[in-house]
Coordinates of C-alpha atoms and ligand atoms in Angstrom, one line a residue:
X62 CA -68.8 35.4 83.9
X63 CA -67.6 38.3 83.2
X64 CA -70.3 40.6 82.1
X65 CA -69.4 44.0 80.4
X66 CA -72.8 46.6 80.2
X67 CA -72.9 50.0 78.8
X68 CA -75.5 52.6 78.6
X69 CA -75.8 54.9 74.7
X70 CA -77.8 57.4 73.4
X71 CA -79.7 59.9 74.5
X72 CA -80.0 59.0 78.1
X73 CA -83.4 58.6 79.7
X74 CA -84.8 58.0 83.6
X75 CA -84.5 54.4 84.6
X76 CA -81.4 53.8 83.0
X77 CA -79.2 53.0 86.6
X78 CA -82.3 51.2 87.8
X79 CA -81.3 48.8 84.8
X80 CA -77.5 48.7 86.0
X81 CA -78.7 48.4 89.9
X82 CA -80.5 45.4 88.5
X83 CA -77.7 44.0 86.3
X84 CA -75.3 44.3 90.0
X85 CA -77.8 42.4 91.9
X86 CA -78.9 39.7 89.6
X87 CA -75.2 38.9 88.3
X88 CA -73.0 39.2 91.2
X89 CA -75.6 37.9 93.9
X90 CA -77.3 35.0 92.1
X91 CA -74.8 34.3 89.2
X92 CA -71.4 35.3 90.9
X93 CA -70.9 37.5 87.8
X94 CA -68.5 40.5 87.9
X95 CA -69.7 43.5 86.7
X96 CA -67.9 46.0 83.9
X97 CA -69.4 49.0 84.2
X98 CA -67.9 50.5 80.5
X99 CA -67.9 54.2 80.0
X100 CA -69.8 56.2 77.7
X101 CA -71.2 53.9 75.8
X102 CA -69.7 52.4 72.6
X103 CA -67.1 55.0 73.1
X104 CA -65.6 53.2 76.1
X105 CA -65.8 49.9 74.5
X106 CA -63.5 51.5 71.4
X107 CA -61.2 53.2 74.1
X108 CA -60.9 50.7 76.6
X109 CA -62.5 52.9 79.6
X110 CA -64.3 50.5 82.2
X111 CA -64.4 49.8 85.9
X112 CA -66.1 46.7 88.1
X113 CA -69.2 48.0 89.4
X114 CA -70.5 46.3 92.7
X115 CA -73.1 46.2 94.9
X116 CA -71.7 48.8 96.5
X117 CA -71.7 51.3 93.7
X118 CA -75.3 50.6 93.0
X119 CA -76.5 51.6 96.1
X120 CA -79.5 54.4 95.9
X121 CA -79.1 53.9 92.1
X122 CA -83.1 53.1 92.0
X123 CA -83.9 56.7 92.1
X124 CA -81.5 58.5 90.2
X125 CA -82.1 59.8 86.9
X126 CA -79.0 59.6 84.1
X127 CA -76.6 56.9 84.0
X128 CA -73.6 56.7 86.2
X129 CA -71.7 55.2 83.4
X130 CA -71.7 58.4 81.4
X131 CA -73.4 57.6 77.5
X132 CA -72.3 58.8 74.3
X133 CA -73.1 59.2 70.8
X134 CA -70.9 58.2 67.9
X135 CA -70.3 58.5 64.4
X136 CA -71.5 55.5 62.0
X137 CA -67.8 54.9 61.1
X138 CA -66.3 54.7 64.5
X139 CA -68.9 51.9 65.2
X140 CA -68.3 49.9 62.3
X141 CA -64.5 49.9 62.9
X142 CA -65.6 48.4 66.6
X143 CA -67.3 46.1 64.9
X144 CA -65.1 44.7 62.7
X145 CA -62.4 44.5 66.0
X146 CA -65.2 43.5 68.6
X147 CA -63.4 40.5 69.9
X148 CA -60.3 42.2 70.2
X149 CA -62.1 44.7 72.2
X150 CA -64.0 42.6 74.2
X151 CA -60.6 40.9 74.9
X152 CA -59.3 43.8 76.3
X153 CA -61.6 44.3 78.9
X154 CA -62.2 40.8 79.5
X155 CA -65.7 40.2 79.1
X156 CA -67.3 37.2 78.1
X157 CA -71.0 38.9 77.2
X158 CA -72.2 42.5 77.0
X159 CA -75.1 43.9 78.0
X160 CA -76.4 46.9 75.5
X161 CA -78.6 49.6 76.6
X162 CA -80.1 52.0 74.8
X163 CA -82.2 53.1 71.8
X164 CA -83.0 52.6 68.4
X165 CA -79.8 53.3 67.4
X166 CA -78.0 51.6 70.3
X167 CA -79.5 48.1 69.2
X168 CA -78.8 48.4 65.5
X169 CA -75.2 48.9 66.4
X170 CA -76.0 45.7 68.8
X171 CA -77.0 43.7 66.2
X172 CA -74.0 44.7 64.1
X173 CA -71.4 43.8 67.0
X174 CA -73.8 40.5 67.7
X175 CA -73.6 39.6 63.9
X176 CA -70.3 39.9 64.4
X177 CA -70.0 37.4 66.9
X178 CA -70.0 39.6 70.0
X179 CA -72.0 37.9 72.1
X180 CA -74.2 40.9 73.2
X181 CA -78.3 41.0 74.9
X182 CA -80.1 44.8 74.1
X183 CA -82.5 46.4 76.5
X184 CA -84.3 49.3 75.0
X185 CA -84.5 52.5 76.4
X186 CA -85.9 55.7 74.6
X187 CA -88.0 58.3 76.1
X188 CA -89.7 58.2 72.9
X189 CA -91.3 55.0 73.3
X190 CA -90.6 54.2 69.7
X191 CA -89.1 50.9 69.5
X192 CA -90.8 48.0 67.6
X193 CA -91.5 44.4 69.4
X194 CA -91.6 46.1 73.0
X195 CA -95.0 47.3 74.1
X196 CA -92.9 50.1 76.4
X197 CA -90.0 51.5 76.7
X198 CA -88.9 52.9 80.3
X199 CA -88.2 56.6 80.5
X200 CA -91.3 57.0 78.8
X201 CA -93.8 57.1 81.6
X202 CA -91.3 59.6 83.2
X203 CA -91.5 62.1 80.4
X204 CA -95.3 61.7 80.0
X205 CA -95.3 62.7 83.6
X206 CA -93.2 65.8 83.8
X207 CA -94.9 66.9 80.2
X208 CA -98.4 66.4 81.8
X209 CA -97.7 68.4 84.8
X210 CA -96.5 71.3 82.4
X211 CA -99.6 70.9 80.6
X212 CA -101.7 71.2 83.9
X213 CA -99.2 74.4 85.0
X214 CA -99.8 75.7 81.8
X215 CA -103.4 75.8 81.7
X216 CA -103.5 78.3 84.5
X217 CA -101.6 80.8 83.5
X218 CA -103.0 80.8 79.9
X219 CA -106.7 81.0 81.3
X220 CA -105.2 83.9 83.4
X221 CA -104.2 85.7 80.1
X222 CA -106.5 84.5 77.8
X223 CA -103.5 83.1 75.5
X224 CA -103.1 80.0 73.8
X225 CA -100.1 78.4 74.5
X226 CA -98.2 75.7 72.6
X227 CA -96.0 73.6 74.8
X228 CA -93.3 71.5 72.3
X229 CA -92.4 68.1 73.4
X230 CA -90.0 65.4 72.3
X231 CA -90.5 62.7 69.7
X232 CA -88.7 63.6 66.6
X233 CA -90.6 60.9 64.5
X234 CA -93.3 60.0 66.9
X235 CA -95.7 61.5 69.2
X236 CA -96.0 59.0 72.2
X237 CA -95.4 61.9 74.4
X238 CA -97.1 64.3 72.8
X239 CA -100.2 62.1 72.3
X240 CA -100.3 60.4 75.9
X241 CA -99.3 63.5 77.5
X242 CA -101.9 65.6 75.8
X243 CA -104.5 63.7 76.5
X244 CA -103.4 63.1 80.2
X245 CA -103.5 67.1 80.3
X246 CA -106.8 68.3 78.2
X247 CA -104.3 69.8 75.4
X248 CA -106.7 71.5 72.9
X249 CA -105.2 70.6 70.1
X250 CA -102.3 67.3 70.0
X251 CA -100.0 67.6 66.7
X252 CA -98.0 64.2 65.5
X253 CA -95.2 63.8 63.4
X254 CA -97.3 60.7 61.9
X255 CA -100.4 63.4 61.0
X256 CA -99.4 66.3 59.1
X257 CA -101.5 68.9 60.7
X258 CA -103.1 71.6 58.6
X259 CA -102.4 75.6 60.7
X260 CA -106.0 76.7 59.5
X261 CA -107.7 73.8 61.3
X262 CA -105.8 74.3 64.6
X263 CA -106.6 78.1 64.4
X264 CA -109.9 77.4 63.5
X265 CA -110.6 75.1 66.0
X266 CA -108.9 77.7 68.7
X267 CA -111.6 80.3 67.4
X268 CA -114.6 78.4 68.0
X269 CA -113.3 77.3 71.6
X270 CA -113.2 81.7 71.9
X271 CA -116.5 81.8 70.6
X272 CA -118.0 79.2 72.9
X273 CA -117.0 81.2 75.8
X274 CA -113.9 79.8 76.7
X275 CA -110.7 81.6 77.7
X276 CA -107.4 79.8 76.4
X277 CA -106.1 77.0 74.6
X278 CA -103.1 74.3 74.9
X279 CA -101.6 72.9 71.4
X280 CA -99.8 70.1 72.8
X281 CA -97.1 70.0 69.2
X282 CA -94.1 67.0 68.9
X283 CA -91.0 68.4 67.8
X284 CA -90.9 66.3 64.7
X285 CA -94.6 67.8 63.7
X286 CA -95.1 68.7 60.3
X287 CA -97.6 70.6 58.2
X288 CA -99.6 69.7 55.9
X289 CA -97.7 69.9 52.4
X290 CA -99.2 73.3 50.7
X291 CA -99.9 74.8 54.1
X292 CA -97.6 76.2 56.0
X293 CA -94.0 76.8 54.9
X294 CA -91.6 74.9 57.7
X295 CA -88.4 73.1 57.5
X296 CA -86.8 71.0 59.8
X297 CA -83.0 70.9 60.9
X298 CA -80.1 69.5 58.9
X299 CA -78.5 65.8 59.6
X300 CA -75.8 66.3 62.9
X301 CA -72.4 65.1 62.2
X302 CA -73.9 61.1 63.9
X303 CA -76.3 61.1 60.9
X304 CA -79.7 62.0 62.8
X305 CA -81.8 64.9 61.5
X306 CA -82.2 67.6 64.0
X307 CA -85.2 69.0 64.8
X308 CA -86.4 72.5 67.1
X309 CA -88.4 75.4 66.0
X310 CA -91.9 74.2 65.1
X311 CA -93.3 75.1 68.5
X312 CA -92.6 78.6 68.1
X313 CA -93.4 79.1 64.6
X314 CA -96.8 77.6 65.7
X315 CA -97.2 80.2 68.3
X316 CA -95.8 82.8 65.8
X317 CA -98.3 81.7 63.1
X318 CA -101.1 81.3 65.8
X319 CA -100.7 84.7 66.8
X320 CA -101.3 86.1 63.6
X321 CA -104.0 84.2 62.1
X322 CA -106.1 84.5 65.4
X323 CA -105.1 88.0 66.6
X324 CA -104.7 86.7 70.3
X325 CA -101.4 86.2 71.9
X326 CA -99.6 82.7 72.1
X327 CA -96.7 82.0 73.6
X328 CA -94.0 78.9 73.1
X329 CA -92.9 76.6 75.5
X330 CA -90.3 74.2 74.7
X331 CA -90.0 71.4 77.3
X332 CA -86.7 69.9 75.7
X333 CA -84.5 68.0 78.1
X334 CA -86.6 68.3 81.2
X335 CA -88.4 65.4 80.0
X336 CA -85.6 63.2 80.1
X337 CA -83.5 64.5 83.2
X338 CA -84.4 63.7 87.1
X339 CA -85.8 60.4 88.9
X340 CA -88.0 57.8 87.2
X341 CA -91.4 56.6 88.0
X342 CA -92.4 54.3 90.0
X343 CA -93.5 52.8 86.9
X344 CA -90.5 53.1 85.1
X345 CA -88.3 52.0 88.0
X346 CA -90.0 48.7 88.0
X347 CA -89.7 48.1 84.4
X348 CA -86.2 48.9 84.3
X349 CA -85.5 46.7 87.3
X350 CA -87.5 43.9 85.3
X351 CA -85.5 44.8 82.1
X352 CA -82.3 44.2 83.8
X353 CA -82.6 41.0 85.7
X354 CA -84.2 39.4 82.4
X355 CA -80.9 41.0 80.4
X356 CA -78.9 39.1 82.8
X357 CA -80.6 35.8 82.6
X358 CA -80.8 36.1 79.3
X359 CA -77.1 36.1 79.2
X360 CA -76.5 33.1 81.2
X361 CA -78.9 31.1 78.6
X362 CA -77.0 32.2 75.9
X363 CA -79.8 34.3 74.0
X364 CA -77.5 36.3 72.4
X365 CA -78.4 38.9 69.6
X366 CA -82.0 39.2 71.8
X367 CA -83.1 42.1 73.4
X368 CA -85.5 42.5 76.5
X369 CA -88.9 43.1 75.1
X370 CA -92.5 43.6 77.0
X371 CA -95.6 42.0 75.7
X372 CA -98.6 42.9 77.9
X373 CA -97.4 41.8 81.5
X374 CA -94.3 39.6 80.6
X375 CA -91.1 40.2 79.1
X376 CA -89.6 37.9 76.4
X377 CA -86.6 37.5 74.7
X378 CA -87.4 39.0 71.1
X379 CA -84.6 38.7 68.4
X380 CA -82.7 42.1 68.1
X381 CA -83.8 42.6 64.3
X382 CA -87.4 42.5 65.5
X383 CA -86.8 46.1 67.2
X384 CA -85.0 48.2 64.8
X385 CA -86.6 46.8 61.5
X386 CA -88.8 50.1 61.9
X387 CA -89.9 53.0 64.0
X388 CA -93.6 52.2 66.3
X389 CA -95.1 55.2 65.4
X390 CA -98.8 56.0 66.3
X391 CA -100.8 54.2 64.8
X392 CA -104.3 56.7 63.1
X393 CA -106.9 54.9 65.4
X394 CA -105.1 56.4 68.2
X395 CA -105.0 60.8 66.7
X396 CA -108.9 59.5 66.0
X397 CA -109.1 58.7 69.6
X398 CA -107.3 62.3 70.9
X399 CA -109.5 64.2 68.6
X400 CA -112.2 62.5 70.1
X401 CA -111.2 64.1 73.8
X402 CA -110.5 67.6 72.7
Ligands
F6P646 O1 -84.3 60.0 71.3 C1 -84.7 60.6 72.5 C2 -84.6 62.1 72.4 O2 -85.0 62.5 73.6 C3 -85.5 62.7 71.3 O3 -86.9 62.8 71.6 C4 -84.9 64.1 71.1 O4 -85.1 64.6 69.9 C5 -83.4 63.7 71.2 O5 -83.4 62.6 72.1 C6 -82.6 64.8 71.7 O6 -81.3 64.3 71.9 P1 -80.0 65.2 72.2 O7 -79.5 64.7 73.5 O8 -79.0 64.8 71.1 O9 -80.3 66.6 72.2

């Protein structure tokens, strides 16, 4: 066969661990050739592929970003693929695609699988927020580099006697924040999912001073929102691909802490360091996994599925099942980082 994969969306460690996979699986046990497409959906539309063989896979295991190059694109543009998918398949010859990529990315799967493409998703999203999928790879990466930061922070703020307030990604959940809070001893860990009130972090800073000790780490999502009738905060406008943007709240925290406590805080905002450089070992093997079950699944003909891991296995889960809604954290885990700090 002749089987077309593309990587879209924000891109996220593990991603050419997936392609590495798809190489090996399809050309070596299947005799597949591989279309490596460009850019995501945006080389499907414009016709921009190559083969990829086993020979442009090679070292691929390690390396962070996607040699394919991803893309974002505007609502419209995919729903004009969509209603020429099989011309567009036809032009690059492909009998099956293999999707990879987020939230979005599968919704626009499902659309182009509806429509008769015979496409198989594998979910990637730093974020970890996809439904049906117990994980995500690229996660475990970011949850890494954002606990190290924690760690590196906690130094110098002791040194200073500051509270610092370190802003991860997650714009509508807090997977990182959360599990890389915890992993580092943040102080204080704020979720979009728990609108956090700015007297009770301060006030909770205060009586850590007053018992002696010498800093503080807010571990804050970028998609964290007060309390309504606290503090005053909005978030960014919609980008021209119809997400909401987010940035800021990190260093109005650190702004507002400051003032309220009378001891200096500084911002840190992680941003794309969390995504960028090699994957985990961890992640490397998931998106190895996710691969090699993307390509089987092709050859059985489980289209409009996507690659899905329930506790130690991976299964074939309908499309629809991942992008009915965000998986957001859940209150009995904030209960169980409160707990810690
Ligand atoms: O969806 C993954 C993600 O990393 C979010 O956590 C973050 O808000 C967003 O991508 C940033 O994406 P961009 O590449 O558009 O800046």
């Amino acid at each position: 066969m002749r089987i077309g994969v593309l990587t879209s969306g924000g891109d996220c460690p593990g991603l050419n661990a997936v392609i590495r996979s798809v190489v090996h699986r399809g050309t070596d046990v299947h005799g597949d050739e591989i279309i490596g497409i460009e850019d995501g959906f945006l080389g499907l539309i414009e016709s921009r592929a190559r083969p990829i063989s086993h020979d442009d896979v090679t070292g691929l295991l390690t390396l962070g970003g996607t040699i394919l190059g991803s893309a974002r694109v505007q609502r419209e543009k995919i729903r004009w693929a969509v209603e020429n998918s099989a011309e567009l398949a036809a032009r690059l010859g492909i009998d099956a695609l293999i999707a990879i990529g987020g939230e979005g990315t599968l919704t626009a799967a499902k659309l182009f699988s509806d429509a008769g493409l015979p496409v198989v998703g594998v979910p990637k999203t730093i974020d970890n927020d996809i439904d049906a999928t117990d994980a995500t790879f690229g996660f475990d990466t970011a949850v890494h580099v954002a606990t190290e930061a924690i760690d590196r922070l906690k130094t110098t703020a002791e040194s200073h006697q500051r509270v610092m307030v370190v802003e991860l990604m997650g714009r509508h959940t807090g997977w990182i924040t959360l599990t890389a809070g915890m992993a580092g001893g943040a102080h204080g860990i704020l979720v979009p999912e728990k609108p956090f009130d700015i007297e009770a972090v301060a006030r909770m800073i205060e009586d850590r001073f007053r018992r002696g000790k010498k800093f503080a780490i807010i571990a804050v999502a970028e998609g964290a929102q007060p309390l309504p009738g606290t503090l005053r905060f909005e978030h960014g406008e919609v980008d021209r691909f119809g997400h909401q943007t987010f940035g800021g709240i990190g260093t109005r925290l650190a702004l507002e802490l400051e003032n309220l406590l009378g001891k200096e805080a500084r911002p840190v905002i992680l941003g794309h360091t969390q995504r960028g450089g090699t994957p985990t070992a961890l992640d490397r093997v998931l998106a190895t996994r996710f691969g090699w079950h993307a390509v089987e699944a092709v050859h059985q003909g489980a289209f409009g599925h996507f690659t899905a891991l329930r506790h130690t296995e991976i299964h074939l889960t309908p499309i629809a099942d991942g992008v009915v809604r965000l998986k957001t954290v859940p209150p009995d885990r904030w209960i169980e980082s409160e707990a810690v700090l």
